[in-house]
Amino acid sequence: MNIWLLAVVIMLIAFIMTMTGRGGGNFYVLTLVFSGIGMNLSASTGQFILMCSSLMAAILFSKQKMNHWKLTILLGIFIFISAMAGGFFGHCFNEKVLKVIFAVVMFIAALLMLCKPKKKMKADYKWVVSLTSNGDTFDVNLLVTVPIVLLAGFLSGMVGVSGGSFLVPLMLLTMNVPMHIAVGVSTFLVSMSAAAGFFGHWEAGIFDFSMAIPLALGGVLGGFAGAKMALKSKPKNLKYLFAGTQLLASVIMIFNVIY
């Protein structure tokens, strides 16, 4: 496929994915793989595109106060370290194994998004941290959050998907974070996760700048437009869009592995 035509496809993906706080790393990888690029190179290129597009969206979301910096820093420290490790060790797995992991991650995330959030937890335990933003209180259970974030970061870095695939469901289901705030926090963390995963792949020598730059340009343009649209969208619509795109990604990848 022509590189500029591929960039247009990436731009459209970034537009839709940025609205949900996922960035689109999984669909970038799918697109690159189906265009004939190897899984490991697709993963590293997808992380680079994701890093650029998510950073653009994160800046816009932060200006509109669609973020919570204490929560972002808390989750960001763990996901950055684990994503870098995942990116570095990704080449140690064969492509078929990576595709299976990819599909399972996407399917689980989609199912989680269709679940109803649990009732708020009382912050009366030493491992529960209570955070407040614009009058809303989020109770973060560290015993639940930290292991899931570490796993999400490692898998996102290894497979080339966005950490938002797990981060948004995590914030909605275990912390009762409003959808718009979850999207803003996730977008910033996705940019960090993508950067860590990208540098991990780069250190392993798996990257092609001549291919990645045009695709990243498309991602940045799509990310900008998607962030603008998210600011105008209803939380419920963003939630269903997230779940729908996750299910689609998992089904496509499973089909690809089987056939």
mmCIF file of C-alpha atoms in Angstrom:
data_model
loop_
_atom_site.group_PDB
_atom_site.id
_atom_site.type_symbol
_atom_site.label_atom_id
_atom_site.label_comp_id
_atom_site.label_asym_id
_atom_site.label_seq_id
_atom_site.Cartn_x
_atom_site.Cartn_y
_atom_site.Cartn_z
ATOM 1 C CA MET A 1 0.000 0.000 0.000
ATOM 2 C CA ASN A 2 1.224 3.531 -0.811
ATOM 3 C CA ILE A 3 2.683 5.162 2.309
ATOM 4 C CA TRP A 4 0.549 8.319 1.993
ATOM 5 C CA LEU A 5 -2.631 6.331 1.454
ATOM 6 C CA LEU A 6 -1.708 4.371 4.564
ATOM 7 C CA ALA A 7 -1.226 7.696 6.388
ATOM 8 C CA VAL A 8 -4.797 8.701 5.494
ATOM 9 C CA VAL A 9 -6.087 5.418 6.938
ATOM 10 C CA ILE A 10 -4.053 6.059 10.095
ATOM 11 C CA MET A 11 -5.533 9.570 10.325
ATOM 12 C CA LEU A 12 -9.092 8.205 10.238
ATOM 13 C CA ILE A 13 -8.236 5.607 12.884
ATOM 14 C CA ALA A 14 -6.652 8.257 15.117
ATOM 15 C CA PHE A 15 -9.768 10.421 14.822
ATOM 16 C CA ILE A 16 -12.058 7.669 16.128
ATOM 17 C CA MET A 17 -9.702 6.139 18.688
ATOM 18 C CA THR A 18 -8.633 9.414 20.295
ATOM 19 C CA MET A 19 -12.262 10.107 21.198
ATOM 20 C CA THR A 20 -12.254 7.095 23.538
ATOM 21 C CA GLY A 21 -8.878 7.714 25.199
ATOM 22 C CA ARG A 22 -7.312 4.667 23.572
ATOM 23 C CA GLY A 23 -5.184 6.406 20.970
ATOM 24 C CA GLY A 24 -5.609 3.626 18.403
ATOM 25 C CA GLY A 25 -2.421 1.616 18.841
ATOM 26 C CA ASN A 26 -4.211 -1.680 18.309
ATOM 27 C CA PHE A 27 -5.793 -0.562 15.049
ATOM 28 C CA TYR A 28 -2.523 0.946 13.866
ATOM 29 C CA VAL A 29 -0.908 -2.448 14.326
ATOM 30 C CA LEU A 30 -3.785 -4.202 12.558
ATOM 31 C CA THR A 31 -3.553 -1.818 9.612
ATOM 32 C CA LEU A 32 0.210 -2.176 9.308
ATOM 33 C CA VAL A 33 0.099 -5.973 9.591
ATOM 34 C CA PHE A 34 -2.598 -6.249 6.923
ATOM 35 C CA SER A 35 -0.547 -3.976 4.646
ATOM 36 C CA GLY A 36 2.220 -6.583 4.689
ATOM 37 C CA ILE A 37 4.503 -5.274 7.442
ATOM 38 C CA GLY A 38 5.893 -7.743 10.018
ATOM 39 C CA MET A 39 4.347 -7.841 13.496
ATOM 40 C CA ASN A 40 7.409 -6.603 15.401
ATOM 41 C CA LEU A 41 8.003 -3.657 13.039
ATOM 42 C CA SER A 42 4.263 -2.932 13.074
ATOM 43 C CA ALA A 43 4.346 -2.837 16.877
ATOM 44 C CA SER A 44 7.246 -0.366 17.022
ATOM 45 C CA THR A 45 5.755 1.850 14.299
ATOM 46 C CA GLY A 46 2.348 1.722 15.975
ATOM 47 C CA GLN A 47 3.905 2.880 19.245
ATOM 48 C CA PHE A 48 5.575 5.825 17.497
ATOM 49 C CA ILE A 49 2.325 6.902 15.814
ATOM 50 C CA LEU A 50 0.479 6.467 19.094
ATOM 51 C CA MET A 51 3.048 8.533 20.992
ATOM 52 C CA CYS A 52 2.696 11.465 18.583
ATOM 53 C CA SER A 53 -1.098 11.435 18.175
ATOM 54 C CA SER A 54 -1.842 10.905 21.886
ATOM 55 C CA LEU A 55 0.486 13.709 22.937
ATOM 56 C CA MET A 56 -1.406 16.092 20.674
ATOM 57 C CA ALA A 57 -4.766 14.981 22.118
ATOM 58 C CA ALA A 58 -3.467 15.069 25.704
ATOM 59 C CA ILE A 59 -2.502 18.726 25.330
ATOM 60 C CA LEU A 60 -5.999 19.632 24.139
ATOM 61 C CA PHE A 61 -7.702 17.601 26.889
ATOM 62 C CA SER A 62 -5.524 19.178 29.594
ATOM 63 C CA LYS A 63 -6.461 22.676 28.444
ATOM 64 C CA GLN A 64 -10.136 21.708 28.907
ATOM 65 C CA LYS A 65 -9.434 20.232 32.386
ATOM 66 C CA MET A 66 -10.250 16.705 31.184
ATOM 67 C CA ASN A 67 -7.491 15.302 33.382
ATOM 68 C CA HIS A 68 -6.567 14.576 36.990
ATOM 69 C CA TRP A 69 -2.848 15.038 37.482
ATOM 70 C CA LYS A 70 -2.475 13.152 40.777
ATOM 71 C CA LEU A 71 -4.206 10.118 39.278
ATOM 72 C CA THR A 72 -2.197 10.515 36.079
ATOM 73 C CA ILE A 73 1.121 10.569 37.943
ATOM 74 C CA LEU A 74 0.117 7.658 40.184
ATOM 75 C CA LEU A 75 -0.765 5.422 37.242
ATOM 76 C CA GLY A 76 1.888 6.866 34.937
ATOM 77 C CA ILE A 77 4.895 5.829 37.011
ATOM 78 C CA PHE A 78 3.924 2.163 36.886
ATOM 79 C CA ILE A 79 2.797 2.040 33.265
ATOM 80 C CA PHE A 80 5.928 3.797 31.964
ATOM 81 C CA ILE A 81 8.296 1.273 33.538
ATOM 82 C CA SER A 82 6.255 -1.783 32.549
ATOM 83 C CA ALA A 83 5.643 -0.550 28.982
ATOM 84 C CA MET A 84 9.355 -0.016 28.398
ATOM 85 C CA ALA A 85 10.022 -3.561 29.596
ATOM 86 C CA GLY A 86 7.291 -4.886 27.305
ATOM 87 C CA GLY A 87 8.679 -3.030 24.300
ATOM 88 C CA PHE A 88 12.192 -4.345 24.929
ATOM 89 C CA PHE A 89 11.134 -7.983 25.317
ATOM 90 C CA GLY A 90 8.500 -7.975 22.553
ATOM 91 C CA HIS A 91 10.959 -9.302 19.943
ATOM 92 C CA CYS A 92 11.531 -12.406 22.081
ATOM 93 C CA PHE A 93 8.075 -13.730 21.166
ATOM 94 C CA ASN A 94 7.065 -15.032 17.754
ATOM 95 C CA GLU A 95 4.497 -13.119 15.740
ATOM 96 C CA LYS A 96 1.662 -15.637 16.172
ATOM 97 C CA VAL A 97 1.961 -15.518 19.958
ATOM 98 C CA LEU A 98 1.871 -11.715 19.846
ATOM 99 C CA LYS A 99 -1.291 -11.782 17.738
ATOM 100 C CA VAL A 100 -3.031 -14.156 20.168
ATOM 101 C CA ILE A 101 -2.101 -11.938 23.121
ATOM 102 C CA PHE A 102 -3.324 -8.918 21.174
ATOM 103 C CA ALA A 103 -6.733 -10.509 20.510
ATOM 104 C CA VAL A 104 -7.232 -11.661 24.104
ATOM 105 C CA VAL A 105 -6.338 -8.222 25.487
ATOM 106 C CA MET A 106 -8.814 -6.487 23.176
ATOM 107 C CA PHE A 107 -11.667 -8.913 23.877
ATOM 108 C CA ILE A 108 -11.331 -8.697 27.666
ATOM 109 C CA ALA A 109 -11.211 -4.893 27.548
ATOM 110 C CA ALA A 110 -14.385 -4.763 25.440
ATOM 111 C CA LEU A 111 -16.285 -6.990 27.875
ATOM 112 C CA LEU A 112 -15.134 -4.898 30.828
ATOM 113 C CA MET A 113 -16.480 -1.749 29.216
ATOM 114 C CA LEU A 114 -19.962 -3.280 28.976
ATOM 115 C CA CYS A 115 -20.037 -3.947 32.729
ATOM 116 C CA LYS A 116 -21.634 -1.546 35.175
ATOM 117 C CA PRO A 117 -19.271 0.337 37.521
ATOM 118 C CA LYS A 118 -19.079 -1.017 41.046
ATOM 119 C CA LYS A 119 -20.306 0.989 44.029
ATOM 120 C CA LYS A 120 -17.904 3.481 45.524
ATOM 121 C CA MET A 121 -15.442 2.059 48.012
ATOM 122 C CA LYS A 122 -14.951 3.680 51.409
ATOM 123 C CA ALA A 123 -11.445 5.096 51.728
ATOM 124 C CA ASP A 124 -10.869 3.624 55.190
ATOM 125 C CA TYR A 125 -8.061 1.207 54.309
ATOM 126 C CA LYS A 126 -4.363 2.050 54.143
ATOM 127 C CA TRP A 127 -4.154 0.818 50.536
ATOM 128 C CA VAL A 128 -7.058 2.994 49.346
ATOM 129 C CA VAL A 129 -6.170 6.500 48.137
ATOM 130 C CA SER A 130 -8.946 9.091 47.857
ATOM 131 C CA LEU A 131 -8.596 11.750 45.120
ATOM 132 C CA THR A 132 -10.881 14.709 44.367
ATOM 133 C CA SER A 133 -11.402 16.670 41.131
ATOM 134 C CA ASN A 134 -14.097 19.284 40.451
ATOM 135 C CA GLY A 135 -16.185 17.986 43.355
ATOM 136 C CA ASP A 136 -15.914 14.313 42.317
ATOM 137 C CA THR A 137 -14.093 11.829 44.564
ATOM 138 C CA PHE A 138 -12.198 8.811 43.198
ATOM 139 C CA ASP A 139 -11.182 5.989 45.536
ATOM 140 C CA VAL A 140 -8.141 4.119 44.205
ATOM 141 C CA ASN A 141 -7.499 0.652 45.647
ATOM 142 C CA LEU A 142 -3.750 0.204 45.185
ATOM 143 C CA LEU A 143 -3.939 -3.573 45.709
ATOM 144 C CA VAL A 144 -6.158 -3.805 42.622
ATOM 145 C CA THR A 145 -4.864 -0.908 40.556
ATOM 146 C CA VAL A 146 -1.086 -1.406 40.673
ATOM 147 C CA PRO A 147 -0.966 -5.046 39.436
ATOM 148 C CA ILE A 148 -3.450 -4.336 36.617
ATOM 149 C CA VAL A 149 -1.572 -1.215 35.515
ATOM 150 C CA LEU A 150 1.748 -3.093 35.490
ATOM 151 C CA LEU A 151 0.246 -5.881 33.382
ATOM 152 C CA ALA A 152 -1.493 -3.430 31.043
ATOM 153 C CA GLY A 153 1.704 -1.460 30.537
ATOM 154 C CA PHE A 154 3.799 -4.549 29.831
ATOM 155 C CA LEU A 155 1.312 -5.977 27.326
ATOM 156 C CA SER A 156 0.789 -2.636 25.593
ATOM 157 C CA GLY A 157 4.523 -2.165 25.169
ATOM 158 C CA MET A 158 5.097 -5.735 23.987
ATOM 159 C CA VAL A 159 2.200 -5.998 21.555
ATOM 160 C CA GLY A 160 2.110 -2.390 20.379
ATOM 161 C CA VAL A 161 -1.397 -1.580 21.636
ATOM 162 C CA SER A 162 -2.430 1.422 23.689
ATOM 163 C CA GLY A 163 -2.555 1.131 27.471
ATOM 164 C CA GLY A 164 -5.954 2.810 27.265
ATOM 165 C CA SER A 165 -7.385 -0.554 26.267
ATOM 166 C CA PHE A 166 -7.223 -1.442 29.949
ATOM 167 C CA LEU A 167 -6.857 1.945 31.626
ATOM 168 C CA VAL A 168 -10.280 3.313 30.707
ATOM 169 C CA PRO A 169 -12.154 0.193 31.937
ATOM 170 C CA LEU A 170 -9.961 0.179 35.051
ATOM 171 C CA MET A 171 -10.859 3.763 35.951
ATOM 172 C CA LEU A 172 -14.559 3.313 35.208
ATOM 173 C CA LEU A 173 -15.028 -0.031 36.951
ATOM 174 C CA THR A 174 -12.781 0.253 40.019
ATOM 175 C CA MET A 175 -12.610 4.009 40.667
ATOM 176 C CA ASN A 176 -15.913 5.406 39.320
ATOM 177 C CA VAL A 177 -14.035 8.080 37.371
ATOM 178 C CA PRO A 178 -16.331 10.033 34.969
ATOM 179 C CA MET A 179 -15.879 9.005 31.325
ATOM 180 C CA HIS A 180 -14.503 12.359 30.164
ATOM 181 C CA ILE A 181 -11.899 12.424 32.943
ATOM 182 C CA ALA A 182 -11.003 8.793 32.222
ATOM 183 C CA VAL A 183 -10.479 9.667 28.552
ATOM 184 C CA GLY A 184 -8.253 12.616 29.456
ATOM 185 C CA VAL A 185 -6.147 10.695 31.975
ATOM 186 C CA SER A 186 -5.884 7.678 29.696
ATOM 187 C CA THR A 187 -4.814 9.770 26.708
ATOM 188 C CA PHE A 188 -1.931 11.301 28.632
ATOM 189 C CA LEU A 189 -0.885 7.916 30.021
ATOM 190 C CA VAL A 190 -1.193 6.334 26.577
ATOM 191 C CA SER A 191 1.304 8.870 25.259
ATOM 192 C CA MET A 192 3.704 7.938 28.070
ATOM 193 C CA SER A 193 3.169 4.216 27.556
ATOM 194 C CA ALA A 194 3.666 4.572 23.811
ATOM 195 C CA ALA A 195 6.869 6.557 24.322
ATOM 196 C CA ALA A 196 8.241 3.924 26.691
ATOM 197 C CA GLY A 197 7.241 1.060 24.406
ATOM 198 C CA PHE A 198 8.673 2.841 21.363
ATOM 199 C CA PHE A 199 12.042 3.467 22.988
ATOM 200 C CA GLY A 200 12.105 -0.156 24.106
ATOM 201 C CA HIS A 201 11.601 -1.302 20.503
ATOM 202 C CA TRP A 202 14.123 1.276 19.272
ATOM 203 C CA GLU A 203 16.763 -0.009 21.688
ATOM 204 C CA ALA A 204 16.105 -3.491 20.315
ATOM 205 C CA GLY A 205 16.793 -2.135 16.794
ATOM 206 C CA ILE A 206 13.259 -2.588 15.431
ATOM 207 C CA PHE A 207 12.219 0.670 13.740
ATOM 208 C CA ASP A 208 12.106 2.438 10.346
ATOM 209 C CA PHE A 209 11.936 6.249 10.501
ATOM 210 C CA SER A 210 11.312 6.691 6.762
ATOM 211 C CA MET A 211 8.065 4.756 7.093
ATOM 212 C CA ALA A 212 7.029 6.032 10.530
ATOM 213 C CA ILE A 213 7.252 9.809 9.974
ATOM 214 C CA PRO A 214 4.523 10.091 7.271
ATOM 215 C CA LEU A 215 2.265 7.756 9.250
ATOM 216 C CA ALA A 216 2.814 9.740 12.453
ATOM 217 C CA LEU A 217 1.809 12.925 10.620
ATOM 218 C CA GLY A 218 -1.513 11.325 9.749
ATOM 219 C CA GLY A 219 -1.897 10.207 13.355
ATOM 220 C CA VAL A 220 -1.301 13.715 14.722
ATOM 221 C CA LEU A 221 -3.902 15.264 12.416
ATOM 222 C CA GLY A 222 -6.445 12.582 13.309
ATOM 223 C CA GLY A 223 -5.669 12.877 17.017
ATOM 224 C CA PHE A 224 -6.257 16.625 16.954
ATOM 225 C CA ALA A 225 -9.639 16.266 15.230
ATOM 226 C CA GLY A 226 -10.667 13.353 17.479
ATOM 227 C CA ALA A 227 -9.857 15.282 20.647
ATOM 228 C CA LYS A 228 -11.969 18.203 19.461
ATOM 229 C CA MET A 229 -14.893 15.864 18.783
ATOM 230 C CA ALA A 230 -14.553 14.128 22.179
ATOM 231 C CA LEU A 231 -15.018 17.454 23.938
ATOM 232 C CA LYS A 232 -18.468 17.714 22.334
ATOM 233 C CA SER A 233 -19.556 14.066 22.804
ATOM 234 C CA LYS A 234 -21.734 12.494 25.516
ATOM 235 C CA PRO A 235 -19.925 10.126 27.953
ATOM 236 C CA LYS A 236 -22.347 7.277 27.192
ATOM 237 C CA ASN A 237 -21.592 7.495 23.471
ATOM 238 C CA LEU A 238 -17.850 7.459 24.133
ATOM 239 C CA LYS A 239 -18.241 4.349 26.279
ATOM 240 C CA TYR A 240 -20.098 2.375 23.621
ATOM 241 C CA LEU A 241 -17.695 3.560 20.930
ATOM 242 C CA PHE A 242 -14.832 2.240 23.048
ATOM 243 C CA ALA A 243 -16.441 -1.170 23.556
ATOM 244 C CA GLY A 244 -17.426 -1.492 19.910
ATOM 245 C CA THR A 245 -13.979 -0.748 18.547
ATOM 246 C CA GLN A 246 -12.398 -3.147 21.031
ATOM 247 C CA LEU A 247 -14.654 -6.007 19.998
ATOM 248 C CA LEU A 248 -13.978 -5.310 16.338
ATOM 249 C CA ALA A 249 -10.220 -5.336 16.869
ATOM 250 C CA SER A 250 -10.253 -8.628 18.767
ATOM 251 C CA VAL A 251 -12.471 -10.394 16.229
ATOM 252 C CA ILE A 252 -10.340 -9.257 13.290
ATOM 253 C CA MET A 253 -7.102 -10.371 14.920
ATOM 254 C CA ILE A 254 -8.499 -13.761 15.988
ATOM 255 C CA PHE A 255 -9.699 -14.324 12.414
ATOM 256 C CA ASN A 256 -6.247 -13.412 11.157
ATOM 257 C CA VAL A 257 -4.543 -15.880 13.511
ATOM 258 C CA ILE A 258 -6.864 -18.741 12.539
ATOM 259 C CA TYR A 259 -6.671 -18.151 8.806
#
